[in-house]
Amino acid sequence: MNNKLYGKLIFELSKPGRRGYSLPVADELNRYQLPTEMRRAEDANLPECDEMTVVRHYTNHSANNFGVNNGFYPLGSCTMKYNPVIDEETAALPCLAGLHPMQPVETCQGALRIYDETQRMLSSLTGMSAFTLNPFAGAHGELTGLMIIRAWHERRGDTKRVKVIVPDSAHGTNPASAAVCGLEVVEVKSTPEGTVDVENLRGLLDDTVAAMMMTNPNTLGLFEKEIPEIAQLVHDCGGLMYYDGANLNPMLGVCRPGDMGFDVMHVNLHKTFATPHGGGGPGSGPVGVRKGLEDLLPTPRVVKQDDGSYTVNCEEGISVGEFFGNFAVIVRAYTYLLSLGKENVKMVGPLATLNANYIKESLKDVYELPIEGLCKHEFVFDGLKDKQTGVTTMDVAKRLLDYGYHAPTIYFPLLFHESLMIEPTESESIDTIDGFIETMRIIAEEAARDPELVKGAPHNTPIGRVDDVLAAKNPVLTYKKLIENG
Ligand SMILES: *Cc1c(COP(=O)(O)O)cnc(C)c1O
């Protein structure tokens, strides 16, 4: 868009005296004057704009945002799947959205029922015994789970367990959560096939191991086939098994971490259970535990009583937040699960897996596939097959923007130099997926025919290629008022 007003900040559009509406001051307002010491000495420095300027400003900004609602978003590891509108509708119902966390339990029985039933549905989908919905994100769930594991060891008087084993392919939050929990991170290597190296693991196990964290399918989209043996080894040395279920999509209705020998796990409602995410929240990272660990779940807890009513247990215990997590996210997950139902939820995993394999097989003649074979919900290319052109994964990702696609995850996992990680999810149609495959092939042709075209991309976006290094080294984090500075 070539409009001069476009791309400006709302403060830059401000003109003294510009107004949308001028409402008469109500007498009511004057009756409740704030004490002087609580009032501003000067008026707040707010932009002054007419209504239409404001509407256009924000509408243009929103149209500039890329989301699942305007295009294909094949971002691996973070599952950007479609979030059905009905989930938004229920989350916005005034009777739910208007609840106050401090109101008496007799007046919010319905909300407590939603908590309780969501916990039960998650338990039955994962094979865990009980869940808490209190954590606010996946990483927060990991921390909660590790706190539970530490408390369990401490309760048995086993205080020398300070190590957490984390695969080298793990999501960065795994080692970070272990460190925040005050535990020591020990890395276990991957085999050339991309799964946990069991021989390497054997050498790391002793009576100082508190837990092993695993992601399955792992960040390469590969199913960890050795889990029964790994779980046996870790349990034999007295450690617990932690399952990072942030990306539970491919597992839904197919298999359950609880049946594989995991003791504690988290899921990401904002990835698997249809809550919009990206941009930092809000999220929810429920934590589930197997039998025998339920009493270590954090408080407050929702308790169903014999007469069918609900009460809240606020006893001392692990606490990871004041109230019950992000309620609106939980309502969305609850709606999502109820709207799919028991039968359809079983289709999520197989369809997500089919879509990923279809893309992988359709493109592996032009993109480098480092690990052959069946993947789960996502897979990783190691850049273009033809490395002569000098066109990198970054260039391919930027060129995709020109064609109206969100870029896949790039340069993660760190196991390859040119990682390009693609996750289509179950909700995309064959037409969308075929369109993406065709575009990826066009970009590969462009790279061979006119590499500079791809290296200079994006050409059609409002902002071209930014200097990532400069942005990281010299971030401008505050807005300087340009108007005042001339
Ligand atoms: C996204 C993700 C996490 C972290 O979840 P957040 O909600 O972003 O904190 C952890 N592990 C894996 C495998 C993930 O994909």
CSV table of C-alpha atoms in Angstrom, one decimal, residues 66-436:
chain,number,residue,atom,x,y,z
A,66,PHE,CA,-0.5,-13.3,9.0
A,67,GLY,CA,-2.5,-16.0,10.8
A,68,VAL,CA,-4.0,-19.4,10.3
A,69,ASN,CA,-7.2,-17.5,9.4
A,70,ASN,CA,-5.7,-16.0,6.3
A,71,GLY,CA,-3.3,-18.6,5.0
A,72,PHE,CA,-1.4,-21.8,5.3
A,73,TYR,CA,1.0,-21.8,8.3
A,74,PRO,CA,3.2,-24.9,8.1
A,75,LEU,CA,5.3,-23.9,11.2
A,76,GLY,CA,6.9,-27.1,12.6
A,77,SER,CA,7.1,-27.8,16.3
A,78,CYS,CA,4.6,-25.2,17.2
A,79,THR,CA,1.4,-26.6,15.6
A,80,MET,CA,-0.4,-23.7,14.0
A,81,LYS,CA,-3.7,-25.5,13.4
A,82,TYR,CA,-7.1,-24.0,12.7
A,83,ASN,CA,-9.0,-22.9,15.7
A,84,PRO,CA,-12.7,-23.4,15.1
A,85,VAL,CA,-14.9,-20.3,15.6
A,86,ILE,CA,-17.2,-22.1,18.1
A,87,ASP,CA,-14.3,-22.3,20.6
A,88,GLU,CA,-14.1,-18.5,20.5
A,89,GLU,CA,-17.8,-18.2,20.9
A,90,THR,CA,-18.0,-20.2,24.1
A,91,ALA,CA,-14.9,-18.6,25.5
A,92,ALA,CA,-16.5,-15.2,25.0
A,93,LEU,CA,-19.9,-16.1,26.6
A,94,PRO,CA,-20.6,-13.4,29.2
A,95,CYS,CA,-21.4,-16.1,31.9
A,96,LEU,CA,-17.9,-17.5,31.5
A,97,ALA,CA,-15.8,-14.4,30.5
A,98,GLY,CA,-17.4,-12.4,33.2
A,99,LEU,CA,-16.4,-14.7,36.1
A,100,HIS,CA,-14.2,-13.3,38.8
A,101,PRO,CA,-11.5,-15.6,40.3
A,102,MET,CA,-12.5,-14.6,43.9
A,103,GLN,CA,-16.2,-15.3,43.7
A,104,PRO,CA,-17.7,-17.9,46.0
A,105,VAL,CA,-17.5,-21.5,44.7
A,106,GLU,CA,-21.3,-21.9,45.0
A,107,THR,CA,-21.6,-19.3,42.3
A,108,CYS,CA,-19.2,-20.8,39.7
A,109,GLN,CA,-20.1,-24.5,39.8
A,110,GLY,CA,-20.3,-24.6,36.0
A,111,ALA,CA,-16.8,-23.2,35.6
A,112,LEU,CA,-15.5,-25.7,38.1
A,113,ARG,CA,-17.2,-28.5,36.2
A,114,ILE,CA,-15.5,-27.3,33.0
A,115,TYR,CA,-12.1,-27.6,34.8
A,116,ASP,CA,-12.9,-31.0,36.2
A,117,GLU,CA,-14.2,-32.4,32.9
A,118,THR,CA,-11.3,-31.0,30.9
A,119,GLN,CA,-8.9,-32.6,33.3
A,120,ARG,CA,-10.7,-35.9,33.0
A,121,MET,CA,-10.7,-35.8,29.2
A,122,LEU,CA,-7.0,-35.0,29.1
A,123,SER,CA,-6.4,-38.0,31.5
A,124,SER,CA,-8.3,-40.3,29.3
A,125,LEU,CA,-6.5,-39.1,26.1
A,126,THR,CA,-3.1,-39.4,27.7
A,127,GLY,CA,-3.5,-42.4,30.0
A,128,MET,CA,-2.5,-40.3,33.0
A,129,SER,CA,-4.2,-40.5,36.3
A,130,ALA,CA,-4.9,-36.8,37.0
A,131,PHE,CA,-4.2,-33.4,35.6
A,132,THR,CA,-3.8,-29.8,36.8
A,133,LEU,CA,-4.8,-27.0,34.5
A,134,ASN,CA,-2.9,-24.3,36.5
A,135,PRO,CA,0.3,-23.8,34.5
A,136,PHE,CA,0.2,-20.9,32.0
A,137,ALA,CA,2.4,-22.3,29.2
A,138,GLY,CA,4.2,-25.4,28.0
A,139,ALA,CA,7.5,-24.2,29.7
A,140,HIS,CA,5.5,-23.5,32.9
A,141,GLY,CA,4.1,-27.0,32.7
A,142,GLU,CA,7.6,-28.4,32.4
A,143,LEU,CA,8.7,-26.5,35.5
A,144,THR,CA,5.6,-27.7,37.3
A,145,GLY,CA,6.3,-31.3,36.3
A,146,LEU,CA,9.9,-31.1,37.4
A,147,MET,CA,8.8,-29.6,40.7
A,148,ILE,CA,6.5,-32.5,41.2
A,149,ILE,CA,9.3,-35.0,40.4
A,150,ARG,CA,11.7,-33.2,42.8
A,151,ALA,CA,9.0,-33.3,45.5
A,152,TRP,CA,8.5,-37.0,44.9
A,153,HIS,CA,12.2,-37.8,45.4
A,154,GLU,CA,12.4,-35.5,48.4
A,155,ARG,CA,9.4,-37.2,50.0
A,156,ARG,CA,11.2,-40.5,49.8
A,157,GLY,CA,14.2,-38.9,51.4
A,158,ASP,CA,16.3,-39.3,48.2
A,159,THR,CA,18.0,-35.9,48.0
A,160,LYS,CA,20.9,-36.7,45.8
A,161,ARG,CA,18.9,-36.7,42.6
A,162,VAL,CA,20.0,-33.4,40.9
A,163,LYS,CA,20.3,-34.4,37.2
A,164,VAL,CA,17.8,-34.3,34.4
A,165,ILE,CA,18.6,-36.0,31.1
A,166,VAL,CA,17.6,-34.2,28.0
A,167,PRO,CA,18.1,-35.3,24.4
A,168,ASP,CA,20.2,-33.0,22.2
A,169,SER,CA,17.2,-32.6,19.9
A,170,ALA,CA,14.9,-31.3,22.7
A,171,HIS,CA,13.0,-28.1,22.5
A,172,GLY,CA,15.0,-25.3,24.2
A,173,THR,CA,12.5,-25.0,27.0
A,174,ASN,CA,13.4,-28.5,28.4
A,175,PRO,CA,17.0,-27.7,29.6
A,176,ALA,CA,15.8,-24.2,30.5
A,177,SER,CA,13.0,-25.5,32.8
A,178,ALA,CA,15.4,-28.0,34.4
A,179,ALA,CA,17.8,-25.2,35.1
A,180,VAL,CA,15.1,-22.9,36.5
A,181,CYS,CA,14.0,-25.8,38.8
A,182,GLY,CA,17.6,-25.9,40.1
A,183,LEU,CA,18.4,-29.2,38.5
A,184,GLU,CA,21.5,-30.0,36.4
A,185,VAL,CA,21.0,-30.7,32.7
A,186,VAL,CA,22.8,-33.7,31.1
A,187,GLU,CA,22.5,-34.1,27.4
A,188,VAL,CA,21.9,-37.4,25.7
A,189,LYS,CA,22.9,-37.8,22.1
A,190,SER,CA,20.8,-38.7,19.1
A,191,THR,CA,21.7,-41.6,16.7
A,192,PRO,CA,22.3,-40.8,13.0
A,193,GLU,CA,18.7,-42.0,12.6
A,194,GLY,CA,17.5,-39.1,14.8
A,195,THR,CA,16.3,-40.9,17.9
A,196,VAL,CA,17.7,-41.2,21.4
A,197,ASP,CA,21.0,-43.1,21.5
A,198,VAL,CA,20.2,-45.8,24.1
A,199,GLU,CA,23.9,-46.8,24.5
A,200,ASN,CA,24.9,-43.2,25.2
A,201,LEU,CA,22.0,-43.0,27.7
A,202,ARG,CA,23.1,-46.1,29.6
A,203,GLY,CA,26.4,-44.4,30.4
A,204,LEU,CA,24.6,-41.4,31.9
A,205,LEU,CA,22.4,-43.3,34.3
A,206,ASP,CA,23.1,-43.4,38.0
A,207,ASP,CA,21.5,-42.7,41.4
A,208,THR,CA,21.8,-38.9,40.9
A,209,VAL,CA,19.3,-38.9,38.0
A,210,ALA,CA,16.0,-37.3,38.9
A,211,ALA,CA,14.3,-37.6,35.6
A,212,MET,CA,14.6,-38.0,31.8
A,213,MET,CA,12.7,-35.6,29.6
A,214,MET,CA,11.5,-36.9,26.2
A,215,THR,CA,9.5,-35.5,23.4
A,216,ASN,CA,7.7,-38.1,21.3
A,217,PRO,CA,7.4,-37.8,18.4
A,218,ASN,CA,10.7,-35.9,18.8
A,219,THR,CA,11.5,-32.6,17.2
A,220,LEU,CA,12.4,-34.4,14.0
A,221,GLY,CA,8.9,-35.7,13.8
A,222,LEU,CA,10.2,-39.2,14.5
A,223,PHE,CA,8.6,-41.7,16.8
A,224,GLU,CA,11.0,-42.8,19.5
A,225,LYS,CA,10.7,-46.6,19.1
A,226,GLU,CA,13.0,-47.4,22.1
A,227,ILE,CA,10.7,-45.9,24.7
A,228,PRO,CA,9.9,-49.1,26.5
A,229,GLU,CA,13.6,-49.9,27.0
A,230,ILE,CA,14.5,-46.3,27.8
A,231,ALA,CA,11.7,-46.1,30.5
A,232,GLN,CA,12.8,-49.4,31.9
A,233,LEU,CA,16.5,-48.1,32.2
A,234,VAL,CA,15.5,-44.8,33.8
A,235,HIS,CA,13.1,-46.4,36.2
A,236,ASP,CA,15.6,-49.1,37.2
A,237,CYS,CA,18.0,-46.4,38.3
A,238,GLY,CA,15.3,-44.7,40.3
A,239,GLY,CA,14.5,-41.8,38.0
A,240,LEU,CA,11.1,-40.7,36.6
A,241,MET,CA,10.1,-40.3,33.0
A,242,TYR,CA,8.9,-36.9,31.9
A,243,TYR,CA,7.0,-36.5,28.6
A,244,ASP,CA,7.0,-33.2,26.7
A,245,GLY,CA,3.5,-33.4,25.1
A,246,ALA,CA,3.5,-29.9,23.7
A,247,ASN,CA,2.9,-31.4,20.3
A,248,LEU,CA,0.4,-34.2,21.1
A,249,ASN,CA,-1.3,-33.8,17.8
A,250,PRO,CA,0.0,-37.0,16.1
A,251,MET,CA,-0.7,-39.0,19.2
A,252,LEU,CA,-4.4,-38.1,19.7
A,253,GLY,CA,-6.5,-41.2,19.6
A,254,VAL,CA,-3.5,-43.4,18.6
A,255,CYS,CA,-1.4,-43.9,21.6
A,256,ARG,CA,-1.0,-42.6,25.1
A,257,PRO,CA,2.2,-41.5,27.0
A,258,GLY,CA,0.7,-43.1,30.2
A,259,ASP,CA,0.8,-46.5,28.5
A,260,MET,CA,4.4,-46.0,27.5
A,261,GLY,CA,5.8,-45.7,31.0
A,262,PHE,CA,5.8,-41.9,31.4
A,263,ASP,CA,5.2,-40.7,35.0
A,264,VAL,CA,4.7,-36.9,34.4
A,265,MET,CA,3.8,-34.9,31.3
A,266,HIS,CA,2.5,-31.7,30.0
A,267,VAL,CA,0.4,-30.8,27.0
A,268,ASN,CA,0.0,-27.4,25.3
A,269,LEU,CA,-3.6,-26.5,25.0
A,270,HIS,CA,-2.5,-23.6,22.7
A,271,LYS,CA,-0.9,-26.0,20.2
A,272,THR,CA,-2.9,-29.2,20.2
A,273,PHE,CA,-6.3,-28.1,21.5
A,274,ALA,CA,-7.1,-25.3,19.2
A,275,THR,CA,-6.3,-22.1,21.0
A,276,PRO,CA,-4.8,-19.4,18.8
A,277,HIS,CA,-1.2,-18.8,19.7
A,278,GLY,CA,1.9,-17.0,18.5
A,279,GLY,CA,2.8,-13.5,19.7
A,280,GLY,CA,3.4,-14.8,23.2
A,281,GLY,CA,0.1,-16.0,24.6
A,282,PRO,CA,-2.2,-16.6,26.3
A,283,GLY,CA,-1.4,-20.2,26.7
A,284,SER,CA,-2.0,-23.2,29.0
A,285,GLY,CA,0.3,-26.1,29.8
A,286,PRO,CA,-1.7,-28.7,31.8
A,287,VAL,CA,0.4,-31.2,33.7
A,288,GLY,CA,-0.7,-34.9,34.1
A,289,VAL,CA,0.7,-37.5,36.5
A,290,ARG,CA,0.4,-41.2,36.9
A,291,LYS,CA,-1.1,-43.0,39.8
A,292,GLY,CA,0.7,-42.4,43.0
A,293,LEU,CA,1.7,-38.8,42.2
A,294,GLU,CA,-1.7,-37.2,42.2
A,295,ASP,CA,-1.4,-35.6,45.7
A,296,LEU,CA,1.7,-33.7,44.5
A,297,LEU,CA,-0.2,-31.8,41.8
A,298,PRO,CA,-0.3,-28.1,42.5
A,299,THR,CA,-3.0,-26.3,44.5
A,300,PRO,CA,-5.6,-24.9,44.2
A,301,ARG,CA,-7.3,-28.0,42.9
A,302,VAL,CA,-10.9,-28.6,41.8
A,303,VAL,CA,-12.5,-31.4,43.8
A,304,LYS,CA,-15.7,-33.2,42.8
A,305,GLN,CA,-17.7,-34.1,45.9
A,306,ASP,CA,-20.0,-37.2,46.3
A,307,ASP,CA,-23.1,-35.1,45.8
A,308,GLY,CA,-21.8,-34.0,42.4
A,309,SER,CA,-21.0,-30.5,43.4
A,310,TYR,CA,-17.5,-29.0,43.2
A,311,THR,CA,-15.3,-27.4,45.8
A,312,VAL,CA,-11.7,-26.0,45.8
A,313,ASN,CA,-8.8,-27.5,47.7
A,314,CYS,CA,-6.3,-24.7,48.6
A,315,GLU,CA,-4.1,-26.7,50.9
A,316,GLU,CA,-0.4,-26.1,51.1
A,317,GLY,CA,1.5,-27.7,48.3
A,318,ILE,CA,3.3,-26.9,45.1
A,319,SER,CA,1.9,-23.6,43.7
A,320,VAL,CA,2.5,-22.3,40.2
A,321,GLY,CA,-0.1,-19.5,40.1
A,322,GLU,CA,-2.7,-17.8,42.3
A,323,PHE,CA,-5.8,-19.2,40.6
A,324,PHE,CA,-6.7,-21.8,38.0
A,325,GLY,CA,-4.6,-20.9,35.0
A,326,ASN,CA,-5.9,-19.3,31.8
A,327,PHE,CA,-9.6,-20.1,32.0
A,328,ALA,CA,-10.5,-18.8,28.5
A,329,VAL,CA,-7.9,-21.1,27.0
A,330,ILE,CA,-9.3,-24.0,29.0
A,331,VAL,CA,-12.9,-23.3,27.8
A,332,ARG,CA,-11.6,-23.4,24.2
A,333,ALA,CA,-10.0,-26.7,24.7
A,334,TYR,CA,-13.1,-28.1,26.4
A,335,THR,CA,-15.3,-26.9,23.5
A,336,TYR,CA,-12.8,-28.2,21.0
A,337,LEU,CA,-12.8,-31.7,22.5
A,338,LEU,CA,-16.6,-31.8,22.9
A,339,SER,CA,-17.2,-30.6,19.4
A,340,LEU,CA,-14.9,-33.3,18.0
A,341,GLY,CA,-16.2,-36.0,20.2
A,342,LYS,CA,-14.6,-39.3,21.0
A,343,GLU,CA,-14.9,-40.6,17.5
A,344,ASN,CA,-13.4,-37.7,15.6
A,345,VAL,CA,-10.6,-37.0,18.0
A,346,LYS,CA,-9.2,-40.3,16.9
A,347,MET,CA,-8.8,-38.8,13.4
A,348,VAL,CA,-6.5,-36.0,14.4
A,349,GLY,CA,-3.3,-38.0,14.7
A,350,PRO,CA,-3.7,-40.1,11.6
A,351,LEU,CA,-4.7,-37.1,9.4
A,352,ALA,CA,-1.8,-34.9,10.7
A,353,THR,CA,0.6,-37.8,10.0
A,354,LEU,CA,-0.8,-38.4,6.5
A,355,ASN,CA,-0.6,-34.8,5.5
A,356,ALA,CA,3.0,-34.5,6.7
A,357,ASN,CA,4.1,-37.6,4.9
A,358,TYR,CA,2.3,-36.6,1.7
A,359,ILE,CA,4.3,-33.3,1.6
A,360,LYS,CA,7.6,-35.0,2.5
A,361,GLU,CA,7.2,-37.6,-0.3
A,362,SER,CA,6.1,-35.0,-2.9
A,363,LEU,CA,9.1,-32.7,-2.3
A,364,LYS,CA,12.0,-35.0,-1.4
A,365,ASP,CA,13.3,-35.1,-5.0
A,366,VAL,CA,14.1,-31.3,-4.8
A,367,TYR,CA,14.6,-30.7,-1.1
A,368,GLU,CA,17.2,-32.6,0.9
A,369,LEU,CA,15.6,-35.2,3.2
A,370,PRO,CA,18.3,-36.2,5.7
A,371,ILE,CA,16.2,-38.9,7.4
A,372,GLU,CA,14.2,-41.2,5.2
A,373,GLY,CA,11.1,-43.1,6.3
A,374,LEU,CA,7.8,-42.5,7.8
A,375,CYS,CA,7.5,-39.3,9.9
A,376,LYS,CA,4.7,-38.3,12.2
A,377,HIS,CA,3.0,-34.9,12.2
A,378,GLU,CA,6.1,-33.0,11.0
A,379,PHE,CA,9.5,-33.5,9.3
A,380,VAL,CA,12.7,-31.7,8.5
A,381,PHE,CA,14.4,-31.0,5.2
A,382,ASP,CA,18.0,-29.9,5.2
A,383,GLY,CA,17.6,-27.1,2.6
A,384,LEU,CA,17.4,-27.5,-1.2
A,385,LYS,CA,18.9,-30.6,-2.7
A,386,ASP,CA,20.9,-28.5,-5.2
A,387,LYS,CA,23.4,-26.7,-2.9
A,388,GLN,CA,25.4,-25.2,-5.9
A,389,THR,CA,23.0,-22.3,-6.3
A,390,GLY,CA,23.9,-20.9,-2.8
A,391,VAL,CA,20.2,-20.5,-2.1
A,392,THR,CA,19.7,-21.1,1.6
A,393,THR,CA,16.7,-22.2,3.8
A,394,MET,CA,16.4,-18.6,4.9
A,395,ASP,CA,16.0,-17.6,1.2
A,396,VAL,CA,13.3,-20.2,0.6
A,397,ALA,CA,11.4,-19.2,3.7
A,398,LYS,CA,11.5,-15.5,2.6
A,399,ARG,CA,10.4,-16.4,-0.9
A,400,LEU,CA,7.4,-18.3,0.5
A,401,LEU,CA,6.2,-15.0,2.0
A,402,ASP,CA,5.9,-13.6,-1.6
A,403,TYR,CA,3.6,-16.4,-2.4
A,404,GLY,CA,1.3,-15.8,0.6
A,405,TYR,CA,2.5,-18.6,2.8
A,406,HIS,CA,3.9,-18.4,6.3
A,407,ALA,CA,7.4,-19.7,6.5
A,408,PRO,CA,8.0,-23.1,8.0
A,409,THR,CA,10.2,-23.3,11.1
A,410,ILE,CA,13.8,-22.7,10.0
A,411,TYR,CA,17.2,-23.5,11.4
A,412,PHE,CA,15.6,-25.7,14.1
A,413,PRO,CA,16.3,-28.4,15.1
A,414,LEU,CA,20.0,-27.7,15.3
A,415,LEU,CA,21.0,-31.2,14.1
A,416,PHE,CA,21.2,-30.0,10.5
A,417,HIS,CA,22.7,-26.8,8.9
A,418,GLU,CA,19.7,-25.8,6.8
A,419,SER,CA,16.8,-27.2,8.8
A,420,LEU,CA,13.4,-26.5,7.2
A,421,MET,CA,10.7,-28.0,9.5
A,422,ILE,CA,7.3,-28.5,8.1
A,423,GLU,CA,4.0,-29.3,9.9
A,424,PRO,CA,0.8,-29.0,7.9
A,425,THR,CA,-1.6,-30.2,10.7
A,426,GLU,CA,-4.7,-32.3,10.2
A,427,SER,CA,-7.0,-29.4,9.4
A,428,GLU,CA,-5.7,-28.5,5.9
A,429,SER,CA,-7.4,-29.6,2.7
A,430,ILE,CA,-5.7,-31.5,-0.1
A,431,ASP,CA,-6.1,-28.4,-2.3
A,432,THR,CA,-4.2,-26.2,0.1
A,433,ILE,CA,-1.5,-28.8,0.6
A,434,ASP,CA,-1.1,-29.4,-3.2
A,435,GLY,CA,-0.9,-25.6,-3.6
A,436,PHE,CA,2.0,-25.5,-1.1
